[in-house]
Every structure is written in C-alpha cells, then in structure tokens.
GROMACS .gro file of C-alpha atoms in nm:
model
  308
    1UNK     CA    1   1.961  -1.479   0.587
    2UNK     CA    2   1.574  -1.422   0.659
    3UNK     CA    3   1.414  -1.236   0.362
    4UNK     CA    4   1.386  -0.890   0.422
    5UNK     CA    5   1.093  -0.839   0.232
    6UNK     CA    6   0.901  -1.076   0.557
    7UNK     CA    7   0.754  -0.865   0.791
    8UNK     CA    8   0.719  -0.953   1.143
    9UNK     CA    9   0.657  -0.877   1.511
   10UNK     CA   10   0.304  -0.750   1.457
   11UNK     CA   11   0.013  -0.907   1.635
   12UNK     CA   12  -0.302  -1.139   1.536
   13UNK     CA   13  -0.059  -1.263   1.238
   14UNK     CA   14  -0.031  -1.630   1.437
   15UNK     CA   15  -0.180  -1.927   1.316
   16UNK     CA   16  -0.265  -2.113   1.607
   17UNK     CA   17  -0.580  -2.275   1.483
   18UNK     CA   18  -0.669  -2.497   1.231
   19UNK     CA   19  -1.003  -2.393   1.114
   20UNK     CA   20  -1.148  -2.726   1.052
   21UNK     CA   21  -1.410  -2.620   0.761
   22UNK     CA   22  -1.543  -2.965   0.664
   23UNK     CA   23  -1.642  -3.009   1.049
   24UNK     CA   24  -1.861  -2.690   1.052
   25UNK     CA   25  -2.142  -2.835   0.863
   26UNK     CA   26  -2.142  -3.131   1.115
   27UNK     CA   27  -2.404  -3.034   1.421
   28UNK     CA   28  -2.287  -3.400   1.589
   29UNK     CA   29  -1.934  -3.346   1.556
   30UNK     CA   30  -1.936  -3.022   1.695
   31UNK     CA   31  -2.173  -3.128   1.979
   32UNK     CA   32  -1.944  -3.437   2.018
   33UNK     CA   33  -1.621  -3.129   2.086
   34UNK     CA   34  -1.812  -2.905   2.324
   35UNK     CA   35  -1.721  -3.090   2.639
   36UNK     CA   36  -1.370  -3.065   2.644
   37UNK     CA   37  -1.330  -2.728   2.391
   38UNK     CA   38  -1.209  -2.411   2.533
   39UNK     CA   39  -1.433  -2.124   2.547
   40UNK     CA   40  -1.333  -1.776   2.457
   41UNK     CA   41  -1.563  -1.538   2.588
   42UNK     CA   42  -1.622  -1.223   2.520
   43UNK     CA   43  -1.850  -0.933   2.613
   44UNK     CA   44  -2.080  -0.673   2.429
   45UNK     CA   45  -1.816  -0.429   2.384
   46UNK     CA   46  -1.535  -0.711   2.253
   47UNK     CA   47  -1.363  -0.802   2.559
   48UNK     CA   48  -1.239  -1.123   2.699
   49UNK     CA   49  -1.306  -1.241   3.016
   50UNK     CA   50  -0.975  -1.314   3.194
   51UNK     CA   51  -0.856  -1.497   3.492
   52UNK     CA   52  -0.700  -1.297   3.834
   53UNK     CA   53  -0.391  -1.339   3.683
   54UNK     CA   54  -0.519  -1.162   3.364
   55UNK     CA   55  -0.455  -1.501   3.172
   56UNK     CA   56  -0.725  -1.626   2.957
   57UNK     CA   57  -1.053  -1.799   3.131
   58UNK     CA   58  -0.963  -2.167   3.135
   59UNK     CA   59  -1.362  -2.226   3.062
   60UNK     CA   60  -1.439  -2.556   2.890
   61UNK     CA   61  -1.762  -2.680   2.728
   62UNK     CA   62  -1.819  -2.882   3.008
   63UNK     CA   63  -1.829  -2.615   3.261
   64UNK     CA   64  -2.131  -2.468   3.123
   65UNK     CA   65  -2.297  -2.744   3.008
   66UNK     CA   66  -2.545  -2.823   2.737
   67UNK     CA   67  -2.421  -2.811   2.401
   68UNK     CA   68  -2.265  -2.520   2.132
   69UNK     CA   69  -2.583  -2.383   2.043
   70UNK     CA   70  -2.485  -2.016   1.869
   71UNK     CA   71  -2.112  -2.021   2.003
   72UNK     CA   72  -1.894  -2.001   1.677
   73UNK     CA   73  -1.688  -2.288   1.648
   74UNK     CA   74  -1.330  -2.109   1.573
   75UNK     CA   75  -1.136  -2.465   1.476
   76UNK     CA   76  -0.932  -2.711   1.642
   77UNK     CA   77  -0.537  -2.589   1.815
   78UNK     CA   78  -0.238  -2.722   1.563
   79UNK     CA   79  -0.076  -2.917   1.836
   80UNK     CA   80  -0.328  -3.177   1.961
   81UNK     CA   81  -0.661  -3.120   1.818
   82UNK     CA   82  -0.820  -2.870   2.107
   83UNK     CA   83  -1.152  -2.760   1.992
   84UNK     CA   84  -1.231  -2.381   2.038
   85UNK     CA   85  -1.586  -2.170   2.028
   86UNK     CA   86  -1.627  -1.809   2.073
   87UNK     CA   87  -1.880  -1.730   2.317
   88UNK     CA   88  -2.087  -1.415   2.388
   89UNK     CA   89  -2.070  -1.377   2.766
   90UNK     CA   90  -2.482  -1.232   2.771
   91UNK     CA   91  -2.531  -1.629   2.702
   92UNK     CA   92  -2.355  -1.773   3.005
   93UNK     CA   93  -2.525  -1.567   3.311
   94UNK     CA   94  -2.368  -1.775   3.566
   95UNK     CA   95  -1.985  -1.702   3.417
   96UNK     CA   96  -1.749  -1.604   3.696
   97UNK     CA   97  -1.505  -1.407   3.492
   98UNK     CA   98  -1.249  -1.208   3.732
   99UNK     CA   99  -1.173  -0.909   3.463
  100UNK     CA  100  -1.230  -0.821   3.154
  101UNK     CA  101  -0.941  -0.725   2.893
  102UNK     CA  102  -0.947  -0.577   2.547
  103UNK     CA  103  -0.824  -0.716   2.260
  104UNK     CA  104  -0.500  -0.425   2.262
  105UNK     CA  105  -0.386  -0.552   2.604
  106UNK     CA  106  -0.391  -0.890   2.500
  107UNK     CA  107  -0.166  -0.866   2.203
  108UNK     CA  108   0.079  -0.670   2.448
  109UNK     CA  109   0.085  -0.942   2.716
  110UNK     CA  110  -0.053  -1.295   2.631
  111UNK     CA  111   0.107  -1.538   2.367
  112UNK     CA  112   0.082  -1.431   1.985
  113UNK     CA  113  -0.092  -1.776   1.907
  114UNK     CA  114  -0.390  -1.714   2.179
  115UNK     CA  115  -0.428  -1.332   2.105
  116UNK     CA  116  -0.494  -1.444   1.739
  117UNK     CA  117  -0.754  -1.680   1.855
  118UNK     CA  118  -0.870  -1.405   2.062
  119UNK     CA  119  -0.855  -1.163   1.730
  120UNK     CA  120  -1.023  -1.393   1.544
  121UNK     CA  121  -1.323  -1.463   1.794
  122UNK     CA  122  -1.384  -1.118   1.769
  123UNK     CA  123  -1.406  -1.049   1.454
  124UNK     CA  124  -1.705  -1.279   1.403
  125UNK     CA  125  -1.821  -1.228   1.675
  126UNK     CA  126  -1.895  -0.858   1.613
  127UNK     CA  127  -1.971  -0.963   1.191
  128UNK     CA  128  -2.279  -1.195   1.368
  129UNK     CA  129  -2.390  -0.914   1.576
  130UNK     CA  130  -2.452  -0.651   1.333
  131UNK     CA  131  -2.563  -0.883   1.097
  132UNK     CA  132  -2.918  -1.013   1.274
  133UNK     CA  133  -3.133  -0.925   1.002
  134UNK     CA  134  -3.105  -0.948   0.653
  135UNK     CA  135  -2.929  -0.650   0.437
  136UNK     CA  136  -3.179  -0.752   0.136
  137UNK     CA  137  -3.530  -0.794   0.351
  138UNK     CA  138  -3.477  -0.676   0.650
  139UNK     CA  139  -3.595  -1.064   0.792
  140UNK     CA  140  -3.419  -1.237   1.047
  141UNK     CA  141  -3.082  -1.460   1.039
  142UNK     CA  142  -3.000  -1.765   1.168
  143UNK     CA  143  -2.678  -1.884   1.175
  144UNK     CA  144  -2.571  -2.178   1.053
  145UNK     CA  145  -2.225  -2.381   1.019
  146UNK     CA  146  -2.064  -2.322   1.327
  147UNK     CA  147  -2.178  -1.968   1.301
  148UNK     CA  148  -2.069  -1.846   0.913
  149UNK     CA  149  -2.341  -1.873   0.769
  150UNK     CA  150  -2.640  -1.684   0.791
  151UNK     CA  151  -2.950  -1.711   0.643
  152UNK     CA  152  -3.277  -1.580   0.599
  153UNK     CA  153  -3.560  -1.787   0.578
  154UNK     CA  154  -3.788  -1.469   0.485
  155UNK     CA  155  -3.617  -1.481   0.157
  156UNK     CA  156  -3.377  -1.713   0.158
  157UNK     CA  157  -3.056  -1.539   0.093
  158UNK     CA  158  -2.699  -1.595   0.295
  159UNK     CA  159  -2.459  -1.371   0.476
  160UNK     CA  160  -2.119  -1.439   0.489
  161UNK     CA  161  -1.833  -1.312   0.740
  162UNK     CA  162  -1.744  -0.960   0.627
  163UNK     CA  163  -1.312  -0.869   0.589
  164UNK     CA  164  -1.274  -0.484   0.480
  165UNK     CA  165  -0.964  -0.470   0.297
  166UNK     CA  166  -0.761  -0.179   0.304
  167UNK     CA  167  -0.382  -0.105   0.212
  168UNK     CA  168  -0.111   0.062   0.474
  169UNK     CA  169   0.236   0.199   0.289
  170UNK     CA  170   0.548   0.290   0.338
  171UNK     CA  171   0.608   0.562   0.112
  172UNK     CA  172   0.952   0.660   0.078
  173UNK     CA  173   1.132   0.893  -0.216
  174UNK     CA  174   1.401   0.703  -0.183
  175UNK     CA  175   1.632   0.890   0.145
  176UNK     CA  176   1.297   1.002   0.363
  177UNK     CA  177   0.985   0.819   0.492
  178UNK     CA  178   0.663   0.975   0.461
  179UNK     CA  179   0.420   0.982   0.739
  180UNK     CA  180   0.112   1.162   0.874
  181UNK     CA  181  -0.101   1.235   1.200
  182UNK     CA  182  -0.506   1.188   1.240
  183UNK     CA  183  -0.679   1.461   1.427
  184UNK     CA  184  -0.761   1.302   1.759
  185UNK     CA  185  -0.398   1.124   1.804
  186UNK     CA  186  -0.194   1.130   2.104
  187UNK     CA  187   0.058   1.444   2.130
  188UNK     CA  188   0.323   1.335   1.837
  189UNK     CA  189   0.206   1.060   1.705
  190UNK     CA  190   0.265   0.975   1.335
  191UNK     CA  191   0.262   0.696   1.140
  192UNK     CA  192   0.238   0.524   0.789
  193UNK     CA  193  -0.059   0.621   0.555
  194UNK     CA  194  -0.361   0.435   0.488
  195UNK     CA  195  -0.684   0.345   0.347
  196UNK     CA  196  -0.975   0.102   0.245
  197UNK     CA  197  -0.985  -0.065  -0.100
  198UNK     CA  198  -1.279   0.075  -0.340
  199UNK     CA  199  -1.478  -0.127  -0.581
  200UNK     CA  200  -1.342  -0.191  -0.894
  201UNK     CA  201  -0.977  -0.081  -0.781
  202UNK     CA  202  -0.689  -0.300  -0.746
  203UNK     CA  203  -0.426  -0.288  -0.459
  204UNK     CA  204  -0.182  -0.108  -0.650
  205UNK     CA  205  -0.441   0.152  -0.743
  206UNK     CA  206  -0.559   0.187  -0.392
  207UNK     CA  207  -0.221   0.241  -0.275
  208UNK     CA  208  -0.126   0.525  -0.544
  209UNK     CA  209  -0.485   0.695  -0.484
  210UNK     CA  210  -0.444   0.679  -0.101
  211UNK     CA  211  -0.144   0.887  -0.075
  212UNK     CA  212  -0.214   1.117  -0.348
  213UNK     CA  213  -0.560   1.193  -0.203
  214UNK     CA  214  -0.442   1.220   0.189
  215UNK     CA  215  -0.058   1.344   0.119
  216UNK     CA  216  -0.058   1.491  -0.210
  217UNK     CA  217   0.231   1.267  -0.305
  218UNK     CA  218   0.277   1.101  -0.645
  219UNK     CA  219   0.376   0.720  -0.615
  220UNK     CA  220   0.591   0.575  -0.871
  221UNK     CA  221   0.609   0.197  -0.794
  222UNK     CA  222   0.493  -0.002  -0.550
  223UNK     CA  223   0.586  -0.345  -0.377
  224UNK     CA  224   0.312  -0.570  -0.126
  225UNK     CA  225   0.538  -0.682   0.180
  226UNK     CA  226   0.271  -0.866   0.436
  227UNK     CA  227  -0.086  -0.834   0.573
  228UNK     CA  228  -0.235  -0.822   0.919
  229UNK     CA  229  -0.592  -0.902   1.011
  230UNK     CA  230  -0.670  -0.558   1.202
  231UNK     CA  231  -0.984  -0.671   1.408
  232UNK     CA  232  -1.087  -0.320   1.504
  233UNK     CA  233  -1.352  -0.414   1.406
  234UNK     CA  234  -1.279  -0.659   1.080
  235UNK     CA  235  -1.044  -0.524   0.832
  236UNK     CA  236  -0.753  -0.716   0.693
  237UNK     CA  237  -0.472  -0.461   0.672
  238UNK     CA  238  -0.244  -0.517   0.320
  239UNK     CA  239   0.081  -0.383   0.420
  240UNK     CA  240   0.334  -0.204   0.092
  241UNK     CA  241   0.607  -0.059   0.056
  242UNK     CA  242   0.604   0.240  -0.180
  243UNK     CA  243   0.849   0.477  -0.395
  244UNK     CA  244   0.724   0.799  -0.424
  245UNK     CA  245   0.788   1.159  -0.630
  246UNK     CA  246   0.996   1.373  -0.354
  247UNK     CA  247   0.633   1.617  -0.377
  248UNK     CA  248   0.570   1.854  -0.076
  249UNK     CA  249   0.314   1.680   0.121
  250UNK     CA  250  -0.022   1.837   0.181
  251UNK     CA  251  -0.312   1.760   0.370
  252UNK     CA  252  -0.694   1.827   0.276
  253UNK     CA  253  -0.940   1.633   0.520
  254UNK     CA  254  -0.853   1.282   0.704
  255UNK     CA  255  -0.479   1.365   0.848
  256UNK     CA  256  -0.391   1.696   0.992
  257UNK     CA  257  -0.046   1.693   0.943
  258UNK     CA  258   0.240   1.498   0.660
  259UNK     CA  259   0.570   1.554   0.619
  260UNK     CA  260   0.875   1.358   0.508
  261UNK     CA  261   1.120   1.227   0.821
  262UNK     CA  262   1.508   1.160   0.752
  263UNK     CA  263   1.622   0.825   0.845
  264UNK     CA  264   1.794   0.942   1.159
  265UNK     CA  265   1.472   1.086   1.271
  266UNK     CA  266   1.311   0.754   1.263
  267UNK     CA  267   1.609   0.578   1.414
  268UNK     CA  268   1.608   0.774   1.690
  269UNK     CA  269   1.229   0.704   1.709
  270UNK     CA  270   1.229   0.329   1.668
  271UNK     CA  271   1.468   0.284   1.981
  272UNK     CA  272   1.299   0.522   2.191
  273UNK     CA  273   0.999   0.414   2.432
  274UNK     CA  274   0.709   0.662   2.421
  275UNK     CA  275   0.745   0.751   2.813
  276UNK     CA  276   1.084   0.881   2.723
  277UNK     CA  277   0.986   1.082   2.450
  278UNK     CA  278   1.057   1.426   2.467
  279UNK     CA  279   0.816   1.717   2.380
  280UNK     CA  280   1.020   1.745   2.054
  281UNK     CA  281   1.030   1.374   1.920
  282UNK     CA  282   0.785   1.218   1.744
  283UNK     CA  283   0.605   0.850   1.864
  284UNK     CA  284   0.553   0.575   1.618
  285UNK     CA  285   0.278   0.291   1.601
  286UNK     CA  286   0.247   0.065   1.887
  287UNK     CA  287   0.460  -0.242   1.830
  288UNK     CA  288   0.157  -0.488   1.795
  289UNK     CA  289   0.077  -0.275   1.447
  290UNK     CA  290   0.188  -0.382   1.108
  291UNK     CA  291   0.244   0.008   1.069
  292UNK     CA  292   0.546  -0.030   1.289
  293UNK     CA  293   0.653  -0.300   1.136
  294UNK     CA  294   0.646  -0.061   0.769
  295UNK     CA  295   0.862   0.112   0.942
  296UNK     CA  296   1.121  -0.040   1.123
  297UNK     CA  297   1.152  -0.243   0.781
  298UNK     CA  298   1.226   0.075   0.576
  299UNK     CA  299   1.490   0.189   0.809
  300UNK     CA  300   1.653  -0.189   0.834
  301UNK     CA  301   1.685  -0.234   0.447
  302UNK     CA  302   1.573   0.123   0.299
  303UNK     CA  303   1.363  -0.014   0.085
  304UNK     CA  304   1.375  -0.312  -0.192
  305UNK     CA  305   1.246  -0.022  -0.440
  306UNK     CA  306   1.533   0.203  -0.588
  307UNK     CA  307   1.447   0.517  -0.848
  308UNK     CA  308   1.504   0.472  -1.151
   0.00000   0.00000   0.00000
C-alpha cells in the first residue's frame, strides 16, 4: 500500500532532467551539445513559445545556429542523454513561434516531465533577469557556468540562483480543516494557509507562526508531508500537515476570510468541478497545486497526527 504520508498529483514535482553539474563549468562540452539540444524558449513575461498544436517548439541548437552563448544549460533528459538550454526569445529575432503559453496552461495540458523542464527554465530564467547588476556594488554580472553563476568583475563577488522557501499547511483540529481566502480571489475560493520562511526560524516555527499570525489558530504539532517548486516566480513550496487548538479563526491583514470546513464540506468540494459549483459551495486549489494535494490528503487519511 503506497504511503499515505506521499503526496502527489501536483505539478513541476517531475524529474525529467538530470542536471549535469560537473558539465556546466565545461564551455567545450556545452558548445559540443548545442547542435542537437532542445531549446526552451521563453518570452519577457515567462512564456513558452509553442507549436500550432500548442505542443512545445521542437527548436534545436542547430536551428539557430552559433553556439549557447547566455542560454542556461538546464541538464541532459534521463532517458538518452538530450541536452536542454533555456532561451530568452529577445535573443533569437528570427524565431517563428506559433503561440505563446504560460507556465499554468502547461502544467494543465503537456506531460508532467516537460512542464517541469518548462518550470525550471523559468525560474532561472527570471533569477538572471533581475539579477544584472550586483546587490553589493551595483556593477554588472556576467554569467558564468551554464548560467548559475554570476559575477561581478567590479568587485568580484558571485550571485547564485535564488529559491524563497515558504511552508503551506494543512491545519486540522483533528474532525475540521482549516482554510482561508486572499482578497482578490475568485468568488469562493479557499484554500490551505501559507507563508515564507524568516531568518533565523525553522520550518516548524514558520508553520506555527503562519497560522497564528493569519488565522489566529494555535498549532500543537506538526508533520512535513512533500514540497513543490512553485515557480511563480521562484519559491519552493514546503508542504505540512498540522494539528491545531479547535480556536475561532480570525483574520487581521493578508486573508479576508478563515473558518474551519467539516469533512463532508470538503468531500463534496474535492469531487466537484469549479463550473459546476454552485453560488453556495466553496472551490478549492487548482489541481496542479500542492495546496490541493494538502487537501485531498487530509480528507483520504484524516491526518497521520491524532490529539493527544
């Protein structure tokens, strides 16, 4: 019996690339790769360009000639040894892209393993283009090692890819899940709470402070379940399960709304699809989001936490 304490079903969790390290530092090999690698190209604002079919751009080094110059190499594919480079589309003027999708549609229709690679593009993609000049002297990067490194030659100080880590919980007291509603949501929506790890904190201690400070809730105990990189735009989402004081919730600032839901309630709301949602139900994270996953795993096994 699969552990129930796995989540799954959540996008940009695949591993479809091996990310080669040793082979970043080595400007021949990657030059030897660039002929035959696949290209993932995306625009200023993070999307891919697509194919009429809305497939991925079957775009190869060789198509565009010359050599990887600042394309990021992403790593070589599991199964055979296919190099792949992330591209920014404002370097290939002559690229005959048929659409552009975002990275959202792409975890709804293309195959988990190449909406990972897709996830992963850009995320460095977008680290490399906020990070052109140095935080420390304000001179400008180059990057280096397939593109992640940077480094200043003003003074001589590296940059690094940038992951935001930040906790998302299940709370339950034990019989009800706890959720909550941004302003700015869709009509209904509600989902898990959430929030970025501080300095000096550990995950447990992000997870307790989170709640209390959006819900008012007291957690008790807490148990890590799975993580998703969340590339909008680079955080690495830490996904717990949590058990919690039965407190009234109440909300001071981020959420507009929290309040506990009986396990019927979310039953109900797991096996309905949003366009059938009436205006009294409530609509749960989209399927690619660990935060559905919280949930659908709470009402399969109620939680691996018990009170004491």
């Amino acid at each position: 019996m699969p552990d129930p304490a796995i989540l799954e079903g959540f996008a940009f969790a695949a591993a479809p690339l091996d990310r080669a390290d040793p082979l970043r530092g080595d400007a021949e090999a990657l030059r030897g790769l660039w002929p035959g690698a696949r290209l993932l190209v995306l625009d200023g604002e993070g999307r891919a360009a697509v194919a009429a079919d809305g497939a991925l751009l079957d775009l190869r080094g060789d198509d565009v000639g010359g050599g990887p110059g600042t394309a990021v190499f992403l790593g070589r594919s599991r199964d055979g040894g296919q190099a792949w480079f992330a591209v920014e589309s404002a370097t290939l003027p002559a690229l005959d892209a048929a659409q552009w999708i975002d990275l959202r549609r792409a975890a709804a229709e293309w195959p988990a393993e190449i909406a990972g690679a897709y996830a992963y593009a850009r995320g460095m993609l977008w680290w490399q283009a906020r990070n052109r000049f140095c935080g420390v002297c304000g001179g400008a990067v180059a990057f280096a090692r397939g593109g992640f490194t940077g480094h200043c030659a003003q003074c001589g100080n590296d940059h690094y890819p940038r992951v935001d880590p930040a906790v998302i919980v299940a709370v339950s007291d034990g019989e009800r899940l706890l959720l909550g509603r941004q302003p700015g949501w869709p009509p209904r929506r509600w989902s898990v709470v959430a929030g970025f790890v501080e300095p000096g904190e550990t995950l447990e201690q992000t997870v307790a402070r989170e709640v209390h400070e959006e819900t008012a809730v007291r957690v008790r105990a807490c148990r890590y379940l799975g993580a998703q990189p969340w590339p909008f735009p680079g955080a690495l989402m830490l996904g717990f399960e949590a058990l919690a004081e039965p407190d009234e919730p109440q909300v001071d600032g981020e959420l507009e709304q929290a309040r506990w839901f009986s396990r019927a309630e979310i039953g109900a709301a797991l096996l309905r699809d949003d366009a059938d949602a009436g205006a009294d139900s409530i609509l749960l994270a989209p399927p690619i989001s660990i935060a559905r996953s919280l949930i659908a795993h709470w009402h399969a096994h109620g939680g691996m936490l018990t009170r004491a």
